């Protein structure tokens, strides 16, 4: 069983005698946290209390780090009847449509809910206590999401901005999107107040994550 690691970097800036920042003297320290099988996260999040990180892994689960003494625990799954015999610890990309694949993760600091962009299942949300995630949306304007990817939240309004990287290819086929130069990606907005999804931009070449 392959072991994969989640890396954290801590940048230590050493100031010069004159008090100015000298980037040549900065040093980087890494700590490695082994993941329990599967392939590592594309996004991590920390909750309203600073606990975590929370990490989505290749076999469909969101895990929570509880410190060195307790390690990782399962925080959320996308389906109540998820096939654990098939999915747990698998790294087979062809199992992803059945097992799902969480990519983008963000905590809404106003509600402490965790929002999940699942590549195969669309936009999900789970409360501070975890469990089975609530399915919010898997399509917009009659077009199903094929590769829900990155997200960011406007905490003033609760609007979730997220990307659907391709309307043609799924995550396990993402290189074909590049090779064919297709431009079917979209940027969308989910409004939690009325539970509606709007398309903000379309015709994009593999929009990946969003930062904000």
Short mmCIF file of C-alpha atoms in Angstrom, two decimals:
data_model
loop_
_atom_site.label_atom_id
_atom_site.label_comp_id
_atom_site.label_asym_id
_atom_site.label_seq_id
_atom_site.Cartn_x
_atom_site.Cartn_y
_atom_site.Cartn_z
CA UNK A 1 0.00 0.00 0.00
CA UNK A 2 1.45 3.32 -1.04
CA UNK A 3 1.90 5.98 1.59
CA UNK A 4 1.48 9.60 0.62
CA UNK A 5 2.24 12.74 2.56
CA UNK A 6 0.64 16.08 3.22
CA UNK A 7 3.29 18.77 3.35
CA UNK A 8 3.09 21.99 5.29
CA UNK A 9 5.60 24.77 4.90
CA UNK A 10 6.43 27.32 7.53
CA UNK A 11 8.38 30.31 6.30
CA UNK A 12 10.74 31.84 8.82
CA UNK A 13 11.89 35.31 7.84
CA UNK A 14 15.18 36.45 9.33
CA UNK A 15 15.51 40.22 9.37
CA UNK A 16 18.76 41.96 8.63
CA UNK A 17 20.56 44.32 10.96
CA UNK A 18 18.92 47.30 9.26
CA UNK A 19 15.46 45.84 9.92
CA UNK A 20 14.66 45.16 6.26
CA UNK A 21 13.42 41.79 4.99
CA UNK A 22 16.14 39.87 3.19
CA UNK A 23 14.64 37.00 1.15
CA UNK A 24 18.06 35.37 0.80
CA UNK A 25 18.07 34.67 4.54
CA UNK A 26 14.58 33.16 4.74
CA UNK A 27 14.38 29.48 5.55
CA UNK A 28 11.63 26.92 4.94
CA UNK A 29 10.70 24.08 7.27
CA UNK A 30 8.48 21.18 6.28
CA UNK A 31 6.55 18.71 8.37
CA UNK A 32 5.18 15.52 6.85
CA UNK A 33 1.88 13.96 7.86
CA UNK A 34 1.40 10.48 6.35
CA UNK A 35 -2.00 9.88 4.77
CA UNK A 36 -3.76 6.52 5.30
CA UNK A 37 -3.59 5.25 1.73
CA UNK A 38 -5.01 6.83 -1.39
CA UNK A 39 -3.66 9.88 -3.15
CA UNK A 40 -3.29 13.16 -1.37
CA UNK A 41 -5.39 16.30 -1.38
CA UNK A 42 -5.61 19.06 -3.96
CA UNK A 43 -6.94 21.38 -1.26
CA UNK A 44 -6.95 21.62 2.53
CA UNK A 45 -9.00 23.64 5.02
CA UNK A 46 -8.95 24.55 8.71
CA UNK A 47 -12.20 24.97 10.63
CA UNK A 48 -13.50 27.93 12.63
CA UNK A 49 -11.55 26.78 15.69
CA UNK A 50 -8.32 26.36 13.75
CA UNK A 51 -8.56 22.56 13.93
CA UNK A 52 -7.48 20.35 11.06
CA UNK A 53 -6.40 20.30 8.40
CA UNK A 54 -9.28 18.72 6.52
CA UNK A 55 -8.18 16.96 3.34
CA UNK A 56 -10.01 15.28 0.47
CA UNK A 57 -8.43 12.04 -0.73
CA UNK A 58 -8.68 9.93 -3.86
CA UNK A 59 -11.18 7.42 -2.52
CA UNK A 60 -13.94 9.96 -1.97
CA UNK A 61 -13.66 10.82 1.73
CA UNK A 62 -12.79 14.04 3.53
CA UNK A 63 -10.43 13.32 6.42
CA UNK A 64 -9.65 15.39 9.50
CA UNK A 65 -6.24 15.53 11.18
CA UNK A 66 -6.61 15.27 14.98
CA UNK A 67 -2.97 15.63 15.97
CA UNK A 68 -0.12 13.10 16.26
CA UNK A 69 -1.73 11.08 19.05
CA UNK A 70 -5.07 10.47 17.27
CA UNK A 71 -4.09 10.84 13.62
CA UNK A 72 -6.65 11.01 10.82
CA UNK A 73 -10.37 10.32 11.17
CA UNK A 74 -13.15 10.21 8.62
CA UNK A 75 -15.01 13.54 8.65
CA UNK A 76 -17.34 13.32 5.67
CA UNK A 77 -18.46 11.05 2.84
CA UNK A 78 -20.45 12.04 -0.26
CA UNK A 79 -23.04 9.25 -0.15
CA UNK A 80 -24.80 7.34 2.65
CA UNK A 81 -24.50 4.02 0.77
CA UNK A 82 -20.92 4.46 -0.44
CA UNK A 83 -19.27 1.13 -1.35
CA UNK A 84 -16.45 0.96 1.19
CA UNK A 85 -15.20 -2.41 -0.06
CA UNK A 86 -14.62 -0.87 -3.49
CA UNK A 87 -13.59 2.63 -2.51
CA UNK A 88 -11.59 2.72 0.72
CA UNK A 89 -7.88 3.24 0.03
CA UNK A 90 -8.20 2.73 -3.72
CA UNK A 91 -5.96 4.70 -6.08
CA UNK A 92 -7.66 3.45 -9.26
CA UNK A 93 -8.88 6.51 -11.22
CA UNK A 94 -11.58 4.40 -12.88
CA UNK A 95 -13.20 3.90 -9.47
CA UNK A 96 -13.61 7.65 -9.04
CA UNK A 97 -17.09 7.99 -10.65
CA UNK A 98 -18.47 5.51 -8.09
CA UNK A 99 -16.32 6.58 -5.13
CA UNK A 100 -16.23 10.34 -5.95
CA UNK A 101 -13.22 12.65 -5.65
CA UNK A 102 -13.27 15.78 -3.44
CA UNK A 103 -11.05 18.52 -4.87
CA UNK A 104 -11.73 22.06 -3.61
CA UNK A 105 -12.44 22.57 0.12
CA UNK A 106 -13.44 25.80 1.88
CA UNK A 107 -14.85 26.65 5.31
CA UNK A 108 -17.51 29.34 5.45
CA UNK A 109 -16.31 31.31 8.48
CA UNK A 110 -19.79 32.74 9.03
CA UNK A 111 -21.49 29.33 9.43
CA UNK A 112 -18.50 26.97 9.97
CA UNK A 113 -19.88 24.69 7.23
CA UNK A 114 -17.39 22.94 4.96
CA UNK A 115 -18.08 23.30 1.23
CA UNK A 116 -16.71 20.62 -1.09
CA UNK A 117 -16.19 20.70 -4.86
CA UNK A 118 -16.40 17.03 -5.80
CA UNK A 119 -15.10 16.29 -9.29
CA UNK A 120 -17.91 13.82 -10.07
CA UNK A 121 -20.73 14.82 -7.73
CA UNK A 122 -20.83 18.60 -7.92
CA UNK A 123 -21.09 21.06 -5.05
CA UNK A 124 -21.56 19.65 -1.52
CA UNK A 125 -21.83 21.02 2.00
CA UNK A 126 -21.35 19.41 5.41
CA UNK A 127 -21.83 20.91 8.87
CA UNK A 128 -19.23 21.32 11.62
CA UNK A 129 -19.92 17.82 12.98
CA UNK A 130 -19.29 16.08 9.66
CA UNK A 131 -21.20 13.09 8.33
CA UNK A 132 -22.84 12.56 4.94
CA UNK A 133 -22.48 15.72 2.88
CA UNK A 134 -25.54 17.54 1.55
CA UNK A 135 -25.71 17.60 -2.24
CA UNK A 136 -26.31 21.19 -3.38
CA UNK A 137 -25.97 21.18 -7.17
CA UNK A 138 -24.68 19.11 -10.08
CA UNK A 139 -25.77 21.20 -13.08
CA UNK A 140 -26.45 24.71 -14.36
CA UNK A 141 -28.58 25.84 -17.30
CA UNK A 142 -29.36 22.20 -18.05
CA UNK A 143 -25.68 21.23 -18.42
CA UNK A 144 -24.31 18.77 -15.88
CA UNK A 145 -20.98 19.40 -14.21
CA UNK A 146 -18.25 17.07 -15.45
CA UNK A 147 -15.29 18.27 -13.40
CA UNK A 148 -16.21 20.41 -10.39
CA UNK A 149 -12.87 21.70 -9.19
CA UNK A 150 -12.02 24.80 -7.11
CA UNK A 151 -14.14 27.09 -4.96
CA UNK A 152 -14.07 30.21 -2.81
CA UNK A 153 -16.74 31.74 -0.55
CA UNK A 154 -17.87 35.34 -0.11
CA UNK A 155 -18.56 35.24 3.62
CA UNK A 156 -20.53 38.50 3.53
CA UNK A 157 -23.18 37.06 1.23
CA UNK A 158 -22.63 33.29 1.53
CA UNK A 159 -22.23 33.02 -2.26
CA UNK A 160 -19.93 30.17 -3.31
CA UNK A 161 -17.92 30.76 -6.49
CA UNK A 162 -16.67 27.56 -8.10
CA UNK A 163 -15.32 26.11 -11.33
CA UNK A 164 -16.49 23.33 -13.61
CA UNK A 165 -13.28 22.72 -15.54
CA UNK A 166 -14.81 20.86 -18.47
CA UNK A 167 -18.26 19.98 -19.78
CA UNK A 168 -16.72 17.19 -21.87
CA UNK A 169 -14.04 15.36 -19.87
CA UNK A 170 -14.03 14.03 -16.33
CA UNK A 171 -11.14 14.33 -13.87
CA UNK A 172 -9.48 11.06 -14.82
CA UNK A 173 -9.46 12.29 -18.46
CA UNK A 174 -8.26 15.83 -17.78
CA UNK A 175 -5.17 15.57 -20.01
CA UNK A 176 -7.45 15.05 -23.01
CA UNK A 177 -8.98 18.46 -22.34
CA UNK A 178 -5.52 20.03 -22.69
CA UNK A 179 -4.53 17.93 -25.69
CA UNK A 180 -7.69 18.76 -27.62
CA UNK A 181 -7.66 22.43 -26.63
CA UNK A 182 -11.36 22.33 -25.78
CA UNK A 183 -12.95 25.36 -24.12
CA UNK A 184 -16.07 24.23 -22.30
CA UNK A 185 -15.11 25.23 -18.74
CA UNK A 186 -17.27 27.54 -16.63
CA UNK A 187 -17.13 29.72 -13.53
CA UNK A 188 -20.34 29.56 -11.50
CA UNK A 189 -21.92 31.01 -8.38
CA UNK A 190 -24.14 29.20 -5.87
CA UNK A 191 -26.31 31.44 -3.68
CA UNK A 192 -27.15 29.65 -0.42
CA UNK A 193 -30.03 32.06 0.22
CA UNK A 194 -32.10 30.94 -2.77
CA UNK A 195 -30.22 27.71 -3.63
CA UNK A 196 -29.68 28.80 -7.22
CA UNK A 197 -26.64 28.45 -9.46
CA UNK A 198 -25.66 31.10 -12.00
CA UNK A 199 -23.12 30.79 -14.81
CA UNK A 200 -20.76 33.76 -14.64
CA UNK A 201 -18.28 32.83 -17.38
CA UNK A 202 -18.33 30.10 -20.03
CA UNK A 203 -16.17 28.93 -22.92
CA UNK A 204 -13.03 28.76 -20.77
CA UNK A 205 -10.00 26.52 -21.27
CA UNK A 206 -9.90 24.34 -18.14
CA UNK A 207 -10.50 26.86 -15.34
CA UNK A 208 -8.91 25.19 -12.33
CA UNK A 209 -9.02 26.73 -8.86
CA UNK A 210 -10.15 30.08 -7.55
CA UNK A 211 -8.44 32.17 -4.89
CA UNK A 212 -9.94 35.00 -2.94
#
